[in-house]
Short mmCIF file of N, CA and C in Angstrom, two decimals:
data_model
loop_
_atom_site.label_atom_id
_atom_site.label_comp_id
_atom_site.label_asym_id
_atom_site.label_seq_id
_atom_site.Cartn_x
_atom_site.Cartn_y
_atom_site.Cartn_z
N UNK A 212 -4.00 16.77 -3.73
CA UNK A 212 -4.94 15.80 -3.27
C UNK A 212 -4.26 14.45 -3.29
N UNK A 213 -4.72 13.59 -2.42
CA UNK A 213 -4.16 12.25 -2.37
C UNK A 213 -5.29 11.22 -2.35
N UNK A 214 -4.92 9.99 -2.55
CA UNK A 214 -5.90 8.90 -2.44
C UNK A 214 -6.53 8.93 -1.05
N UNK A 215 -5.77 9.32 -0.05
CA UNK A 215 -6.29 9.41 1.32
C UNK A 215 -7.49 10.35 1.38
N UNK A 216 -7.45 11.47 0.65
CA UNK A 216 -8.59 12.38 0.61
C UNK A 216 -9.83 11.67 0.07
N UNK A 217 -9.66 10.94 -1.03
CA UNK A 217 -10.79 10.22 -1.62
C UNK A 217 -11.32 9.17 -0.67
N UNK A 218 -10.43 8.47 0.01
CA UNK A 218 -10.85 7.45 0.97
C UNK A 218 -11.62 8.08 2.13
N UNK A 219 -11.14 9.20 2.63
CA UNK A 219 -11.82 9.89 3.73
C UNK A 219 -13.20 10.39 3.28
N UNK A 220 -13.28 10.93 2.08
CA UNK A 220 -14.55 11.39 1.55
C UNK A 220 -15.50 10.21 1.39
N UNK A 221 -15.02 9.14 0.80
CA UNK A 221 -15.86 7.94 0.62
C UNK A 221 -16.36 7.43 1.98
N UNK A 222 -15.48 7.33 2.96
CA UNK A 222 -15.88 6.84 4.29
C UNK A 222 -16.91 7.75 4.94
N UNK A 223 -16.74 9.05 4.81
CA UNK A 223 -17.70 10.00 5.39
C UNK A 223 -19.06 9.87 4.72
N UNK A 224 -19.08 9.69 3.40
CA UNK A 224 -20.34 9.50 2.68
C UNK A 224 -21.03 8.22 3.14
N UNK A 225 -20.29 7.15 3.26
CA UNK A 225 -20.85 5.86 3.68
C UNK A 225 -21.42 5.97 5.09
N UNK A 226 -20.71 6.66 5.98
CA UNK A 226 -21.19 6.84 7.35
C UNK A 226 -22.52 7.59 7.39
N UNK A 227 -22.74 8.46 6.43
CA UNK A 227 -23.99 9.23 6.38
C UNK A 227 -25.07 8.53 5.55
N UNK A 228 -24.82 7.29 5.14
CA UNK A 228 -25.85 6.51 4.46
C UNK A 228 -25.82 6.55 2.95
N UNK A 229 -24.78 7.11 2.37
CA UNK A 229 -24.67 7.17 0.91
C UNK A 229 -24.01 5.91 0.38
N UNK A 230 -24.38 5.54 -0.83
CA UNK A 230 -23.69 4.49 -1.58
C UNK A 230 -22.88 5.20 -2.66
N UNK A 231 -21.62 4.84 -2.78
CA UNK A 231 -20.72 5.51 -3.71
C UNK A 231 -20.38 4.57 -4.86
N UNK A 232 -20.50 5.05 -6.08
CA UNK A 232 -20.08 4.28 -7.25
C UNK A 232 -19.52 5.26 -8.27
N UNK A 233 -18.85 4.72 -9.26
CA UNK A 233 -18.36 5.56 -10.34
C UNK A 233 -19.49 5.73 -11.34
N UNK A 234 -19.69 6.93 -11.80
CA UNK A 234 -20.80 7.20 -12.70
C UNK A 234 -20.64 6.53 -14.06
N UNK A 235 -19.40 6.25 -14.48
CA UNK A 235 -19.17 5.77 -15.83
C UNK A 235 -18.33 4.51 -15.92
N UNK A 236 -18.03 3.87 -14.80
CA UNK A 236 -17.14 2.73 -14.83
C UNK A 236 -17.35 1.87 -13.60
N UNK A 237 -16.86 0.64 -13.65
CA UNK A 237 -16.88 -0.23 -12.49
C UNK A 237 -15.78 0.12 -11.50
N UNK A 238 -14.80 0.89 -11.94
CA UNK A 238 -13.70 1.28 -11.07
C UNK A 238 -14.07 2.57 -10.34
N UNK A 239 -13.88 2.60 -9.02
CA UNK A 239 -14.26 3.77 -8.24
C UNK A 239 -13.46 5.01 -8.60
N UNK A 240 -12.15 4.88 -8.77
CA UNK A 240 -11.30 6.04 -9.00
C UNK A 240 -10.90 6.17 -10.47
N UNK A 241 -11.80 5.88 -11.34
CA UNK A 241 -11.55 5.89 -12.78
C UNK A 241 -11.48 7.32 -13.29
N UNK A 242 -10.54 7.60 -14.15
CA UNK A 242 -10.43 8.91 -14.79
C UNK A 242 -11.06 8.80 -16.17
N UNK A 243 -12.08 9.59 -16.43
CA UNK A 243 -12.75 9.52 -17.72
C UNK A 243 -11.92 10.21 -18.79
N UNK A 244 -12.37 10.12 -20.02
CA UNK A 244 -11.59 10.68 -21.12
C UNK A 244 -11.67 12.21 -21.19
N UNK A 245 -12.49 12.81 -20.35
CA UNK A 245 -12.48 14.28 -20.32
C UNK A 245 -11.70 14.81 -19.11
N UNK A 246 -10.80 13.99 -18.58
CA UNK A 246 -9.89 14.39 -17.51
C UNK A 246 -10.63 14.79 -16.24
N UNK A 247 -11.66 14.05 -15.94
CA UNK A 247 -12.46 14.30 -14.75
C UNK A 247 -12.87 12.96 -14.15
N UNK A 248 -12.92 12.90 -12.82
CA UNK A 248 -13.44 11.73 -12.13
C UNK A 248 -14.88 12.04 -11.73
N UNK A 249 -15.77 11.09 -11.95
CA UNK A 249 -17.17 11.27 -11.58
C UNK A 249 -17.59 10.16 -10.63
N UNK A 250 -18.14 10.54 -9.50
CA UNK A 250 -18.76 9.57 -8.59
C UNK A 250 -20.26 9.79 -8.60
N UNK A 251 -20.99 8.71 -8.52
CA UNK A 251 -22.44 8.80 -8.35
C UNK A 251 -22.72 8.36 -6.92
N UNK A 252 -23.46 9.20 -6.17
CA UNK A 252 -23.82 8.82 -4.81
C UNK A 252 -25.34 8.78 -4.70
N UNK A 253 -25.83 7.79 -3.98
CA UNK A 253 -27.27 7.63 -3.75
C UNK A 253 -27.49 7.28 -2.29
N UNK A 254 -28.71 7.54 -1.82
CA UNK A 254 -29.11 7.16 -0.47
C UNK A 254 -30.33 6.28 -0.56
N UNK A 255 -30.41 5.31 0.33
CA UNK A 255 -31.55 4.39 0.34
C UNK A 255 -32.86 5.12 0.62
N UNK A 256 -32.79 6.23 1.33
CA UNK A 256 -34.00 6.94 1.74
C UNK A 256 -34.83 7.38 0.54
N UNK A 257 -34.20 8.02 -0.44
CA UNK A 257 -34.96 8.55 -1.57
C UNK A 257 -34.42 8.16 -2.94
N UNK A 258 -33.31 7.44 -2.97
CA UNK A 258 -32.69 6.98 -4.22
C UNK A 258 -32.30 8.11 -5.17
N UNK A 259 -32.31 9.35 -4.65
CA UNK A 259 -31.85 10.47 -5.46
C UNK A 259 -30.36 10.31 -5.73
N UNK A 260 -29.97 10.48 -6.97
CA UNK A 260 -28.56 10.38 -7.33
C UNK A 260 -27.96 11.77 -7.45
N UNK A 261 -26.78 11.92 -6.90
CA UNK A 261 -26.01 13.14 -7.04
C UNK A 261 -24.67 12.76 -7.66
N UNK A 262 -24.22 13.55 -8.60
CA UNK A 262 -22.92 13.31 -9.20
C UNK A 262 -21.90 14.21 -8.52
N UNK A 263 -20.79 13.61 -8.10
CA UNK A 263 -19.67 14.37 -7.57
C UNK A 263 -18.63 14.47 -8.67
N UNK A 264 -18.18 15.67 -8.93
CA UNK A 264 -17.29 15.95 -10.06
C UNK A 264 -15.92 16.38 -9.52
N UNK A 265 -14.89 15.68 -9.97
CA UNK A 265 -13.51 15.95 -9.55
C UNK A 265 -12.69 16.34 -10.78
N UNK A 266 -12.63 17.63 -11.14
CA UNK A 266 -11.83 18.04 -12.30
C UNK A 266 -10.34 17.85 -12.00
N UNK A 267 -9.59 17.47 -13.00
CA UNK A 267 -8.15 17.25 -12.83
C UNK A 267 -7.41 18.26 -13.69
N UNK A 268 -6.67 19.15 -13.02
CA UNK A 268 -5.90 20.18 -13.72
C UNK A 268 -4.46 20.12 -13.25
N UNK A 269 -3.56 19.99 -14.18
CA UNK A 269 -2.14 19.94 -13.86
C UNK A 269 -1.53 21.32 -13.81
N UNK A 270 -0.24 21.35 -13.99
CA UNK A 270 0.52 22.59 -13.96
C UNK A 270 -0.01 23.59 -14.98
N UNK A 271 -0.16 24.83 -14.57
CA UNK A 271 -0.63 25.92 -15.43
C UNK A 271 -2.01 25.65 -16.01
N UNK A 272 -2.84 24.88 -15.29
CA UNK A 272 -4.20 24.60 -15.74
C UNK A 272 -4.32 23.58 -16.84
N UNK A 273 -3.22 22.94 -17.19
CA UNK A 273 -3.27 21.92 -18.25
C UNK A 273 -4.04 20.70 -17.77
N UNK A 274 -4.65 20.01 -18.69
CA UNK A 274 -5.37 18.78 -18.37
C UNK A 274 -4.41 17.73 -17.87
N UNK A 275 -4.89 16.89 -16.97
CA UNK A 275 -4.04 15.87 -16.37
C UNK A 275 -4.86 14.62 -16.13
N UNK A 276 -4.20 13.51 -15.94
CA UNK A 276 -4.87 12.27 -15.54
C UNK A 276 -4.36 11.79 -14.19
N UNK A 277 -3.55 12.61 -13.53
CA UNK A 277 -2.96 12.24 -12.25
C UNK A 277 -3.88 12.69 -11.12
N UNK A 278 -4.30 11.75 -10.28
CA UNK A 278 -5.23 12.07 -9.20
C UNK A 278 -4.68 13.13 -8.24
N UNK A 279 -3.39 13.26 -8.14
CA UNK A 279 -2.82 14.28 -7.24
C UNK A 279 -3.12 15.69 -7.74
N UNK A 280 -3.57 15.83 -8.98
CA UNK A 280 -3.90 17.12 -9.55
C UNK A 280 -5.38 17.50 -9.36
N UNK A 281 -6.08 16.79 -8.50
CA UNK A 281 -7.45 17.16 -8.13
C UNK A 281 -7.36 18.10 -6.94
N UNK A 282 -7.98 19.27 -7.04
CA UNK A 282 -7.92 20.25 -5.96
C UNK A 282 -9.25 20.44 -5.25
N UNK A 283 -10.34 19.99 -5.88
CA UNK A 283 -11.64 20.15 -5.25
C UNK A 283 -12.63 19.15 -5.84
N UNK A 284 -13.76 19.05 -5.17
CA UNK A 284 -14.87 18.21 -5.61
C UNK A 284 -16.11 19.10 -5.63
N UNK A 285 -16.91 18.99 -6.67
CA UNK A 285 -18.14 19.77 -6.79
C UNK A 285 -19.32 18.82 -6.92
N UNK A 286 -20.40 19.14 -6.20
CA UNK A 286 -21.59 18.31 -6.34
C UNK A 286 -22.51 18.91 -7.39
N UNK A 287 -23.14 18.06 -8.17
CA UNK A 287 -23.88 18.49 -9.36
C UNK A 287 -25.18 19.21 -9.07
N UNK A 288 -25.76 18.96 -7.93
CA UNK A 288 -27.10 19.49 -7.64
C UNK A 288 -27.09 20.99 -7.38
N UNK A 289 -26.23 21.42 -6.45
CA UNK A 289 -26.19 22.83 -6.05
C UNK A 289 -24.85 23.50 -6.31
N UNK A 290 -23.90 22.74 -6.83
CA UNK A 290 -22.59 23.30 -7.12
C UNK A 290 -21.72 23.55 -5.91
N UNK A 291 -22.07 22.95 -4.78
CA UNK A 291 -21.25 23.12 -3.57
C UNK A 291 -19.89 22.48 -3.80
N UNK A 292 -18.85 23.17 -3.34
CA UNK A 292 -17.48 22.73 -3.58
C UNK A 292 -16.79 22.37 -2.27
N UNK A 293 -16.06 21.26 -2.31
CA UNK A 293 -15.20 20.84 -1.20
C UNK A 293 -13.77 20.94 -1.69
N UNK A 294 -13.00 21.84 -1.08
CA UNK A 294 -11.58 21.99 -1.44
C UNK A 294 -10.76 21.03 -0.60
N UNK A 295 -9.80 20.39 -1.22
CA UNK A 295 -8.93 19.45 -0.52
C UNK A 295 -7.79 20.21 0.15
N UNK A 296 -7.77 20.14 1.47
CA UNK A 296 -6.73 20.77 2.29
C UNK A 296 -5.78 19.68 2.77
N UNK A 297 -4.80 20.06 3.58
CA UNK A 297 -3.89 19.06 4.14
C UNK A 297 -4.69 18.01 4.89
N UNK A 298 -4.43 16.75 4.59
CA UNK A 298 -5.25 15.64 5.06
C UNK A 298 -5.30 15.53 6.58
N UNK A 299 -4.27 15.97 7.26
CA UNK A 299 -4.24 15.87 8.72
C UNK A 299 -4.68 17.15 9.41
N UNK A 300 -5.13 18.13 8.65
CA UNK A 300 -5.51 19.41 9.25
C UNK A 300 -6.93 19.36 9.81
N UNK A 301 -7.13 20.12 10.88
CA UNK A 301 -8.46 20.23 11.49
C UNK A 301 -9.44 20.86 10.49
N UNK A 302 -8.95 21.83 9.72
CA UNK A 302 -9.79 22.50 8.73
C UNK A 302 -10.35 21.50 7.71
N UNK A 303 -9.52 20.60 7.21
CA UNK A 303 -9.96 19.59 6.25
C UNK A 303 -11.02 18.69 6.87
N UNK A 304 -10.76 18.20 8.07
CA UNK A 304 -11.70 17.29 8.72
C UNK A 304 -13.05 17.96 8.95
N UNK A 305 -13.03 19.20 9.43
CA UNK A 305 -14.28 19.93 9.67
C UNK A 305 -15.01 20.23 8.37
N UNK A 306 -14.28 20.71 7.36
CA UNK A 306 -14.90 21.02 6.07
C UNK A 306 -15.52 19.78 5.43
N UNK A 307 -14.82 18.66 5.54
CA UNK A 307 -15.32 17.41 4.98
C UNK A 307 -16.65 17.03 5.62
N UNK A 308 -16.72 17.04 6.94
CA UNK A 308 -17.95 16.67 7.64
C UNK A 308 -19.09 17.62 7.30
N UNK A 309 -18.82 18.93 7.29
CA UNK A 309 -19.85 19.92 6.97
C UNK A 309 -20.36 19.75 5.54
N UNK A 310 -19.45 19.53 4.61
CA UNK A 310 -19.83 19.42 3.20
C UNK A 310 -20.69 18.18 2.97
N UNK A 311 -20.28 17.05 3.54
CA UNK A 311 -21.06 15.82 3.38
C UNK A 311 -22.43 15.99 4.03
N UNK A 312 -22.49 16.62 5.20
CA UNK A 312 -23.79 16.86 5.84
C UNK A 312 -24.68 17.75 4.99
N UNK A 313 -24.08 18.71 4.28
CA UNK A 313 -24.86 19.63 3.44
C UNK A 313 -25.51 18.91 2.26
N UNK A 314 -25.00 17.76 1.88
CA UNK A 314 -25.58 17.01 0.77
C UNK A 314 -26.96 16.46 1.11
N UNK A 315 -27.27 16.36 2.39
CA UNK A 315 -28.55 15.79 2.81
C UNK A 315 -29.65 16.83 2.88
N UNK A 316 -29.34 18.07 2.59
CA UNK A 316 -30.34 19.14 2.66
C UNK A 316 -31.04 19.34 1.35
#
């Protein structure tokens, strides 16, 4: 995963009317002490908050603090997972749009 993945995800969420913030910090890409990044997303329509969870696992499943070791994002409400594929691939772009759209259901 790269920062570009996070930026694309953030942009897609904003385009669909979500507000993105870090659940535990003023910094958007903050790594918490449990080796996970948490985003809180809300929409003006209903103010429902959803937590997006980005676990960070390094080599051999070891804990990591390096953002490149994020392989997927899970939403807290239904457990839907978005896997990070090659950033320029059609599969990534399509999966990203579908996953963000599924958050509104």
